[in-house]
PDB file of C-alpha atoms in Angstrom:
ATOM      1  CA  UNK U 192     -88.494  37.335 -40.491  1.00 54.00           C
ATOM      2  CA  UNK U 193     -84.884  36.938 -40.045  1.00 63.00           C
ATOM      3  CA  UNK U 194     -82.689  33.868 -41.827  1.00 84.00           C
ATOM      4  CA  UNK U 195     -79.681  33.034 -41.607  1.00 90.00           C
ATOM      5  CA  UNK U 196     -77.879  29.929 -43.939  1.00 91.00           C
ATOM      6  CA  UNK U 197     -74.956  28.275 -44.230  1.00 93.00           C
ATOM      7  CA  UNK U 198     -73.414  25.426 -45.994  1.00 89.00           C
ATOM      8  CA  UNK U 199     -73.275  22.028 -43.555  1.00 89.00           C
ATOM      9  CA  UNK U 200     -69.678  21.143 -44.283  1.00 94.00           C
ATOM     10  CA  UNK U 201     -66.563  22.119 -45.504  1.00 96.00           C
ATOM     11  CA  UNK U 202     -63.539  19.673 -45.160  1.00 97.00           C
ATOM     12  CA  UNK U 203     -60.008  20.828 -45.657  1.00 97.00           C
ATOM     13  CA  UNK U 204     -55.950  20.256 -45.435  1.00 97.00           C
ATOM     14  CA  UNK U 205     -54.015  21.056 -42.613  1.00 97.00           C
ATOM     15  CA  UNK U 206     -52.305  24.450 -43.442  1.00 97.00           C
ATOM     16  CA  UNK U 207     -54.580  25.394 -46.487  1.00 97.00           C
ATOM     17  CA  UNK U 208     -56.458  28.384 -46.036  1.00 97.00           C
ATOM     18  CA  UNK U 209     -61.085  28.076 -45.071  1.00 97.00           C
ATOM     19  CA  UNK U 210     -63.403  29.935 -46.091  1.00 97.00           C
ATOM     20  CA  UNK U 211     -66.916  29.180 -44.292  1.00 97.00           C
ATOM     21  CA  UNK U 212     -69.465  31.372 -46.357  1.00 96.00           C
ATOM     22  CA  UNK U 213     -73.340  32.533 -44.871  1.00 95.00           C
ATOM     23  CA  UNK U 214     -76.442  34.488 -46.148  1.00 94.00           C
ATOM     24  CA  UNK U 215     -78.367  36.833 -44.203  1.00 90.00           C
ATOM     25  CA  UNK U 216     -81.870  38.470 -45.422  1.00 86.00           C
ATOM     26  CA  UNK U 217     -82.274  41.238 -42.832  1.00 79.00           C
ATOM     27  CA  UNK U 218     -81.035  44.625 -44.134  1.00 75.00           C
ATOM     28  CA  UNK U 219     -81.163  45.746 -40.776  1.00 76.00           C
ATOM     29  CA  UNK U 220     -78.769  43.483 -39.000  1.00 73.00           C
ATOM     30  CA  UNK U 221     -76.549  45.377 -37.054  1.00 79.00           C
ATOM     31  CA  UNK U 222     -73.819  43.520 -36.442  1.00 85.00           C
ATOM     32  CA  UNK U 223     -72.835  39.845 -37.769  1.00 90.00           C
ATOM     33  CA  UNK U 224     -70.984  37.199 -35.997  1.00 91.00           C
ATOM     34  CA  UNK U 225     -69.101  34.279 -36.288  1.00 95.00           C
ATOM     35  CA  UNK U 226     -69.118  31.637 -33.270  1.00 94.00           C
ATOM     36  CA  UNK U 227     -66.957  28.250 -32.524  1.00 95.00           C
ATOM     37  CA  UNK U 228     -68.282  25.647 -31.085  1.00 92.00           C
ATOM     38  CA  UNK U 229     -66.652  22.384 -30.444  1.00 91.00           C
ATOM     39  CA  UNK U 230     -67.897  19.176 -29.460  1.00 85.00           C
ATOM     40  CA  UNK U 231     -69.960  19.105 -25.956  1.00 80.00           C
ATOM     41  CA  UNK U 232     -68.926  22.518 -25.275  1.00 83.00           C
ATOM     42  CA  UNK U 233     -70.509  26.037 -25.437  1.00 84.00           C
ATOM     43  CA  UNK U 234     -69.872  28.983 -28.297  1.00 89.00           C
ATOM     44  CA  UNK U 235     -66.746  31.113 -28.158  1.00 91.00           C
ATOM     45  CA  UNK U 236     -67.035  34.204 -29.923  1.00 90.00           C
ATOM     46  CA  UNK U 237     -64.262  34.220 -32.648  1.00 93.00           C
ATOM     47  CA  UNK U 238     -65.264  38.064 -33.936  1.00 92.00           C
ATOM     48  CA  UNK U 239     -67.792  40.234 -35.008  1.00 89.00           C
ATOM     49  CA  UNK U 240     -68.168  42.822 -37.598  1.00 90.00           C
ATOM     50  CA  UNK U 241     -70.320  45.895 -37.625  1.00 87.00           C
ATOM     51  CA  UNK U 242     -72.422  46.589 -40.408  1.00 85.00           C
ATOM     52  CA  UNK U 243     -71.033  49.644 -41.800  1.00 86.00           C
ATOM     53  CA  UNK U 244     -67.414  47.510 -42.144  1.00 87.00           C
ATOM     54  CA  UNK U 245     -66.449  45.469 -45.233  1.00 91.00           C
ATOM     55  CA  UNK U 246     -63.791  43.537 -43.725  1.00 94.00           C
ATOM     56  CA  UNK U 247     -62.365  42.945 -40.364  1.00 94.00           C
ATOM     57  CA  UNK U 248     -59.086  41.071 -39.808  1.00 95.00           C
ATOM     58  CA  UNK U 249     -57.794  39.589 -36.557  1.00 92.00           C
ATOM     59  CA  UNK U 250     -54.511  37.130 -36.633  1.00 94.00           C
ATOM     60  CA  UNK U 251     -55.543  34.379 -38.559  1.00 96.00           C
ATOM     61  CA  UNK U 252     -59.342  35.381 -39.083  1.00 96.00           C
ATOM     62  CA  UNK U 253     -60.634  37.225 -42.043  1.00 97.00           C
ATOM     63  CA  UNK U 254     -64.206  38.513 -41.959  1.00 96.00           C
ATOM     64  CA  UNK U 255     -65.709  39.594 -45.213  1.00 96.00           C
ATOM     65  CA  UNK U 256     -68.867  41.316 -45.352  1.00 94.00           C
ATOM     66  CA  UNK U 257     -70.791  42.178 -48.777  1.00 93.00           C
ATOM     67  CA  UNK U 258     -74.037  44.043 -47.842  1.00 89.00           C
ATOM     68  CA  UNK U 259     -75.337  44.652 -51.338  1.00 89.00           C
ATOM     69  CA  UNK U 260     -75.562  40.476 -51.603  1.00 91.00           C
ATOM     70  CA  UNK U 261     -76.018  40.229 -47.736  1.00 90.00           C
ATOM     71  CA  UNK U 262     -73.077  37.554 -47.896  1.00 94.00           C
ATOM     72  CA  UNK U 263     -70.474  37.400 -44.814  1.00 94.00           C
ATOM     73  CA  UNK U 264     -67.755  35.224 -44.992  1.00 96.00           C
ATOM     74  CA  UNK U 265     -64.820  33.777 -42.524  1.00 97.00           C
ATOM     75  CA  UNK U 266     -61.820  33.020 -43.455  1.00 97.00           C
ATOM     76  CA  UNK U 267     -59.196  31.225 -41.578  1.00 97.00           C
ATOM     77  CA  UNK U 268     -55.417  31.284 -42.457  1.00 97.00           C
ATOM     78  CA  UNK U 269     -53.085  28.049 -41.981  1.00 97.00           C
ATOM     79  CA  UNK U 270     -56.072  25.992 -40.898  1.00 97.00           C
ATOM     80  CA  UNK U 271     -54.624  23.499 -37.930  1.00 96.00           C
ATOM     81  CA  UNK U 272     -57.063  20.899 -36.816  1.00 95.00           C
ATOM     82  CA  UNK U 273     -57.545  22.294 -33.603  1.00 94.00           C
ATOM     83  CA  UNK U 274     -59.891  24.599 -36.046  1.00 96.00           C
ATOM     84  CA  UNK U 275     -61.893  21.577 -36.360  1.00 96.00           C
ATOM     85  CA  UNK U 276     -65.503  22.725 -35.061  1.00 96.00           C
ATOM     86  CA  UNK U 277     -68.869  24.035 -36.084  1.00 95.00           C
ATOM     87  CA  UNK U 278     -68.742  27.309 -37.081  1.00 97.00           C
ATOM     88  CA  UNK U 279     -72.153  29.671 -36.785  1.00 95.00           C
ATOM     89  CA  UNK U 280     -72.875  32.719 -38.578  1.00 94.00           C
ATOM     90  CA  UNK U 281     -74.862  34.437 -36.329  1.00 91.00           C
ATOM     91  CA  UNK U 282     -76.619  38.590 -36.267  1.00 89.00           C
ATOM     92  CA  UNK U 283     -78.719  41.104 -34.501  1.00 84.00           C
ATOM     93  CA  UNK U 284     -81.064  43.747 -35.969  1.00 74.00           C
ATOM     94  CA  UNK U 285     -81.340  47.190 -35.042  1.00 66.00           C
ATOM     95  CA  UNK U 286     -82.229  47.521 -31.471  1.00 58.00           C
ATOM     96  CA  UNK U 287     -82.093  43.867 -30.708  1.00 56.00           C
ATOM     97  CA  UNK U 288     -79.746  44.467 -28.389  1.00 62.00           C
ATOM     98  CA  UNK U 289     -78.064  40.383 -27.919  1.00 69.00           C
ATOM     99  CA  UNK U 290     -81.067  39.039 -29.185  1.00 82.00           C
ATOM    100  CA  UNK U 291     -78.730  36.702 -31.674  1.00 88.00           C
ATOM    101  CA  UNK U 292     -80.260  34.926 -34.647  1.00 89.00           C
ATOM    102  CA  UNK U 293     -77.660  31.813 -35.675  1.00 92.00           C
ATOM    103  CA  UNK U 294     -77.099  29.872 -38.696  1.00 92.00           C
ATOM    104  CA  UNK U 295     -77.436  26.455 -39.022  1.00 90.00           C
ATOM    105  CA  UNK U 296     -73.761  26.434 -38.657  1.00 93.00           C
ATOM    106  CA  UNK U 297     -70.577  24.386 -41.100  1.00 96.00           C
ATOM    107  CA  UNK U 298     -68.812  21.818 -39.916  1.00 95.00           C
ATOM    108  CA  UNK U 299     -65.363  22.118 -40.630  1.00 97.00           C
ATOM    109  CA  UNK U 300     -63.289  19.497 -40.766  1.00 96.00           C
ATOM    110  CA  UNK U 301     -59.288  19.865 -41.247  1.00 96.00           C
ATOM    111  CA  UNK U 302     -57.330  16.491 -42.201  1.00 94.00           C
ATOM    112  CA  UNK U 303     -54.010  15.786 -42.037  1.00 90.00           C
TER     113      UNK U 303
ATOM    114  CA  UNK Z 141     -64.405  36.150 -13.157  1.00 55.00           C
ATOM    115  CA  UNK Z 142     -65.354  32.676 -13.669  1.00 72.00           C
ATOM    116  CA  UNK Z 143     -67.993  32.392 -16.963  1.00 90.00           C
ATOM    117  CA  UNK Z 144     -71.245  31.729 -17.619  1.00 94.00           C
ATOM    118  CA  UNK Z 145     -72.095  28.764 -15.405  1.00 95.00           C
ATOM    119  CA  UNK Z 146     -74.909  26.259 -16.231  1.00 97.00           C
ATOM    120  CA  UNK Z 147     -76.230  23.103 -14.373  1.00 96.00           C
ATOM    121  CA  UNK Z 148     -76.847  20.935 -14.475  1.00 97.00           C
ATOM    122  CA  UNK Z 149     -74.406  20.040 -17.656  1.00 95.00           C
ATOM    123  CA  UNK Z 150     -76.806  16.838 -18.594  1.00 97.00           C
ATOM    124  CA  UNK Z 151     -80.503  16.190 -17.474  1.00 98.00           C
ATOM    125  CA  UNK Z 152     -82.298  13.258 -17.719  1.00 98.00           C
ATOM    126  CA  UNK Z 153     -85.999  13.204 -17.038  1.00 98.00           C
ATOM    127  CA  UNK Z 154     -88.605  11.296 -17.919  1.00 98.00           C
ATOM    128  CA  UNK Z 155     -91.932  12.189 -20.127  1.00 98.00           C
ATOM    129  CA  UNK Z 156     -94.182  14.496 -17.496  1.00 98.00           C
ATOM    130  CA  UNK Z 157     -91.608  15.412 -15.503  1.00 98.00           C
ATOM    131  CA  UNK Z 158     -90.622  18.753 -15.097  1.00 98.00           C
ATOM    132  CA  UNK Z 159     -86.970  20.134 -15.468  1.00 98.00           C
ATOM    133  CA  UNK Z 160     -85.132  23.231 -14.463  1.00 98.00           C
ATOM    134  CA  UNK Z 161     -82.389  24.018 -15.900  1.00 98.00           C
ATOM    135  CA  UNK Z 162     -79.763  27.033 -13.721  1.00 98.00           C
ATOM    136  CA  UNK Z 163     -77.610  29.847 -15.036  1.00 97.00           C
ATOM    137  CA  UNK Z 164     -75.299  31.682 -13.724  1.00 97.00           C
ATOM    138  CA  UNK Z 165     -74.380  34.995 -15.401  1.00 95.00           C
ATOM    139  CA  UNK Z 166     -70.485  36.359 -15.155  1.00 93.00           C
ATOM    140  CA  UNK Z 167     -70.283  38.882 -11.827  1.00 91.00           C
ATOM    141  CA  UNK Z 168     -71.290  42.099 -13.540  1.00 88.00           C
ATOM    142  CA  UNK Z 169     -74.023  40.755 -15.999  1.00 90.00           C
ATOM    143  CA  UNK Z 170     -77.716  41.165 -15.570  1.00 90.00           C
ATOM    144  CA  UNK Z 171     -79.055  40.729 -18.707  1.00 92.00           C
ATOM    145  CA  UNK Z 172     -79.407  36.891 -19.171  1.00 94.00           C
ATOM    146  CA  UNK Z 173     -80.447  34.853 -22.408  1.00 94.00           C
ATOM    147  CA  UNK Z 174     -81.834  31.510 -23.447  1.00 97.00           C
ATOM    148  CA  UNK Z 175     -81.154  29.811 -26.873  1.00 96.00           C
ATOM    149  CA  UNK Z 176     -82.469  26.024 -27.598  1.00 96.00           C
ATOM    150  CA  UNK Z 177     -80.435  24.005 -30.010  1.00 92.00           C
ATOM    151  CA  UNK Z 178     -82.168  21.120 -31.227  1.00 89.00           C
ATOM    152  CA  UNK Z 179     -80.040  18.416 -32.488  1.00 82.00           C
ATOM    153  CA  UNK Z 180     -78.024  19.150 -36.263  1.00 77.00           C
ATOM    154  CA  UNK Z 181     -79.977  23.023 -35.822  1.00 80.00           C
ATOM    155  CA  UNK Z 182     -78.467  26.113 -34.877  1.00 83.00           C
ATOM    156  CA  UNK Z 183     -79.323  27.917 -31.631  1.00 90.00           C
ATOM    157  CA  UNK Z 184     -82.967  29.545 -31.365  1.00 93.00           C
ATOM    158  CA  UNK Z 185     -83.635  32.393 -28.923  1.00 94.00           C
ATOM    159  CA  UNK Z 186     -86.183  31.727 -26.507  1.00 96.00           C
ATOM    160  CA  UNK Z 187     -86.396  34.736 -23.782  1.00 96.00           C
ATOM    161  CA  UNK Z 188     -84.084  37.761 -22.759  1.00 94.00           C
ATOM    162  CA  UNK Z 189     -84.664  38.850 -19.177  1.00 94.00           C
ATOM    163  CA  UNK Z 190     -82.601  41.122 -16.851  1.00 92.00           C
ATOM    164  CA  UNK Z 191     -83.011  41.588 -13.250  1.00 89.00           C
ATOM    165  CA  UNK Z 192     -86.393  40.858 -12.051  1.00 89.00           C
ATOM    166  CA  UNK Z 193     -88.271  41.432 -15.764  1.00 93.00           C
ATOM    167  CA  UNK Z 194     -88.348  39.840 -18.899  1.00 94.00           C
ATOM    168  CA  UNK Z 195     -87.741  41.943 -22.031  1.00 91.00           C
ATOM    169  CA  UNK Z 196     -88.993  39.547 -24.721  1.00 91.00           C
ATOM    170  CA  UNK Z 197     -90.007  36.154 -24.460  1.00 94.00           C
ATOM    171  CA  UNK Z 198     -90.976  36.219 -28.940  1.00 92.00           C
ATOM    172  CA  UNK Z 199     -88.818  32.591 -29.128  1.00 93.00           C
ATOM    173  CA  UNK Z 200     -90.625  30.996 -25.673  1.00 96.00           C
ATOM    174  CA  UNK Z 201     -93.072  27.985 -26.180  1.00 94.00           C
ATOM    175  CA  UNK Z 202     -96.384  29.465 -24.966  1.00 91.00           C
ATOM    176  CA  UNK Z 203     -96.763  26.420 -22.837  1.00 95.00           C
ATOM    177  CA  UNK Z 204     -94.857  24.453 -20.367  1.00 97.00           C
ATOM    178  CA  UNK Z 205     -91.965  27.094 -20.885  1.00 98.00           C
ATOM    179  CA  UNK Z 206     -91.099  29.294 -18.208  1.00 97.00           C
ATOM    180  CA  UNK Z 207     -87.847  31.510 -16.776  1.00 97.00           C
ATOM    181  CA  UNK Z 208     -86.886  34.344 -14.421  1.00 96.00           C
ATOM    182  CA  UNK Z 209     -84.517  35.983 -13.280  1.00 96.00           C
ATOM    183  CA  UNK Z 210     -84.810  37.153 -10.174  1.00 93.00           C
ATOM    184  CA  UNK Z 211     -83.121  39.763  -7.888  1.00 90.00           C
ATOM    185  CA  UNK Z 212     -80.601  37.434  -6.126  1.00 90.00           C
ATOM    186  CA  UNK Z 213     -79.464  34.154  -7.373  1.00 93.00           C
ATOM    187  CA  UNK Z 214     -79.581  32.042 -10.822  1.00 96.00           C
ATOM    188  CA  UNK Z 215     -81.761  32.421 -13.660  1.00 97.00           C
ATOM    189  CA  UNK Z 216     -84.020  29.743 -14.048  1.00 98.00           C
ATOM    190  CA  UNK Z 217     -85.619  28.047 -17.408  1.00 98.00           C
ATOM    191  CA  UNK Z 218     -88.287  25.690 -16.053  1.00 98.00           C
ATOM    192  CA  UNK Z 219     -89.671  23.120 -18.555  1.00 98.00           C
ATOM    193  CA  UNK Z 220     -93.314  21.711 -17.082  1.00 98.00           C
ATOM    194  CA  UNK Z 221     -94.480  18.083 -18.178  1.00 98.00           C
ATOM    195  CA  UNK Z 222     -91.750  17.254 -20.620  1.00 98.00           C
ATOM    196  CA  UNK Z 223     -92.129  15.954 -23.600  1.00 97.00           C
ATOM    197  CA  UNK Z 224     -89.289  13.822 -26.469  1.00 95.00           C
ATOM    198  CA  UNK Z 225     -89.347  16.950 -28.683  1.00 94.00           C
ATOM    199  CA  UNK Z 226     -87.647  18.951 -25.433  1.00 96.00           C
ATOM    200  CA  UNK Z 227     -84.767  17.085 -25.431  1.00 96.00           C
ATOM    201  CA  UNK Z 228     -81.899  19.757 -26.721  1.00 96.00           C
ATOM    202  CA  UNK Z 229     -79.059  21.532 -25.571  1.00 95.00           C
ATOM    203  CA  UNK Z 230     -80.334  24.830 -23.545  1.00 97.00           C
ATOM    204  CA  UNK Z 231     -77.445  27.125 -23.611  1.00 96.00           C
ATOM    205  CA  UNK Z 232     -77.980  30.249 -21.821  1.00 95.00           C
ATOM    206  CA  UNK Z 233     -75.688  33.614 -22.550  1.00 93.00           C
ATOM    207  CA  UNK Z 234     -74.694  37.054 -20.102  1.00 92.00           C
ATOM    208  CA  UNK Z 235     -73.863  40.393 -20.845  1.00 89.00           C
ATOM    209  CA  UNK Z 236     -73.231  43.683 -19.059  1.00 86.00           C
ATOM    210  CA  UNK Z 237     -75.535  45.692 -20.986  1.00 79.00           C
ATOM    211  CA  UNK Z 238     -77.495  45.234 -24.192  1.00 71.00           C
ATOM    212  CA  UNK Z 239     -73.896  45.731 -25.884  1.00 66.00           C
ATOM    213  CA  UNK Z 240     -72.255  43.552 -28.337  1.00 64.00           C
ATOM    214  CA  UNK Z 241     -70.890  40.716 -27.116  1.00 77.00           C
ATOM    215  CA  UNK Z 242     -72.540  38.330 -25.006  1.00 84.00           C
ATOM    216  CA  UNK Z 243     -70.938  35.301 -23.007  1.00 88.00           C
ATOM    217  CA  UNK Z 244     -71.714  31.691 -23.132  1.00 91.00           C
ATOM    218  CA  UNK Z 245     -72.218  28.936 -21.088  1.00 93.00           C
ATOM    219  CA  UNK Z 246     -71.373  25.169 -21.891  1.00 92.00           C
ATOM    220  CA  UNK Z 247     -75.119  24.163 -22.381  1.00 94.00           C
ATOM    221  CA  UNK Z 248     -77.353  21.559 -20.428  1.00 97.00           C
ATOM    222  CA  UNK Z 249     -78.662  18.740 -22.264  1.00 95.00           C
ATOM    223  CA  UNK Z 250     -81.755  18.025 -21.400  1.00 97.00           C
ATOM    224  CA  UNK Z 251     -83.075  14.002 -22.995  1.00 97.00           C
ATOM    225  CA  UNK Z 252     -86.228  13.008 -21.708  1.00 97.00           C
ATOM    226  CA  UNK Z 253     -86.873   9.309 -22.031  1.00 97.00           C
TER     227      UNK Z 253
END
């Protein structure tokens, strides 16, 4: 079946650059995800990538995606600590219409 | 367009209870999912429905566990005879069509005591 892992936490500076990493084992995932969610609240898509892309790039956000190693990464310029959050790697297979398998999701945690 | 709506936002019920937890999709949506996100986990899928039919219920419970979504108003998840393990945050998510990006809601959080 599908799986989906992250790393629990990540902790960085105000204005240094994140980079929230995820594994994936389904070779047919169709497109990948990455969600914010802060505290209390619900999950805000941040962007998505389809799988025949290598990299997507919107403002501050960098998505990364290396099929071969089934590795997708986010990375967030100029991290502010409104960034603060969880952050889910999330995908759907072929077909599985929005039928979204998460990650365990990384907390990230910007400091001053 | 206001969002996906959920309520209530928190539930309390006790053990053997039942709870029932409403969504609202965003005008325009009829396909309608429920994840479960038990506490430090990520969000599991439980059941996709659209108007009047489910399409797969693969992440449901097969007891106590129930939803629809029927031709006019909310879709409902109904939870029969709680028990502790139920106690989560029930987020439920819209989209127009079986697309890409679906909306979500702000979650109930359901404790039962």
């Amino acid at each position: 079946g599908e799986d989906v892992e992250q790393s629990l936490f990540l902790s960085v500076r105000e204005g240094d650059s994140s980079v929230i990493n995820c594994t994936y084992t389904d070779s047919s995932s169709t497109y990948l995800y990455w969600y914010k969610q802060e505290p209390g609240a619900g999950l805000q898509l941040l962007t998505y990538i389809f799988s025949n892309m290598d990299m997507k790039q919107d403002q501050r956000l960098t998505v990364l995606l290396n099929k071969k190693d089934k590795h997708l990464s986010l990375r967030i310029a100029d991290t502010q600590t409104g960034d603060s959050a969880i952050y889910f790697c999330a995908e759907t297979p072929t077909g599985g219409g929005n039928k979204l398998t998460f990650g365990t999701g990384t907390q990230l945690k910007v400091e001053l | 367009n206001a969002g996906v709506m959920q309520n209530p936002r928190h539930l309390v019920r006790r053990r053997g209870q039942e709870a029932r937890l409403r969504c609202s999709p965003m005008k325009g949506h009829s396909h309608v999912y429920w994840y479960r996100q038990l506490p430090e986990e990520g969000l599991k899928f439980m059941v996709y429905l659209q108007k009047e039919n489910i399409i797969d219920e693969s992440g449901m419970p097969k007891e106590r566990f129930s939803a629809e979504f029927p031709k006019e108003g909310p879709s409902i998840l109904r939870i029969q005879q709680v028990v502790r393990g139920d106690s989560a945050a029930y987020f439920c998510a819209s989209s127009p069509t079986a697309g890409v990006e679906a909306f979500f809601g702000q979650g109930t959080r359901l404790t039962v005591v």
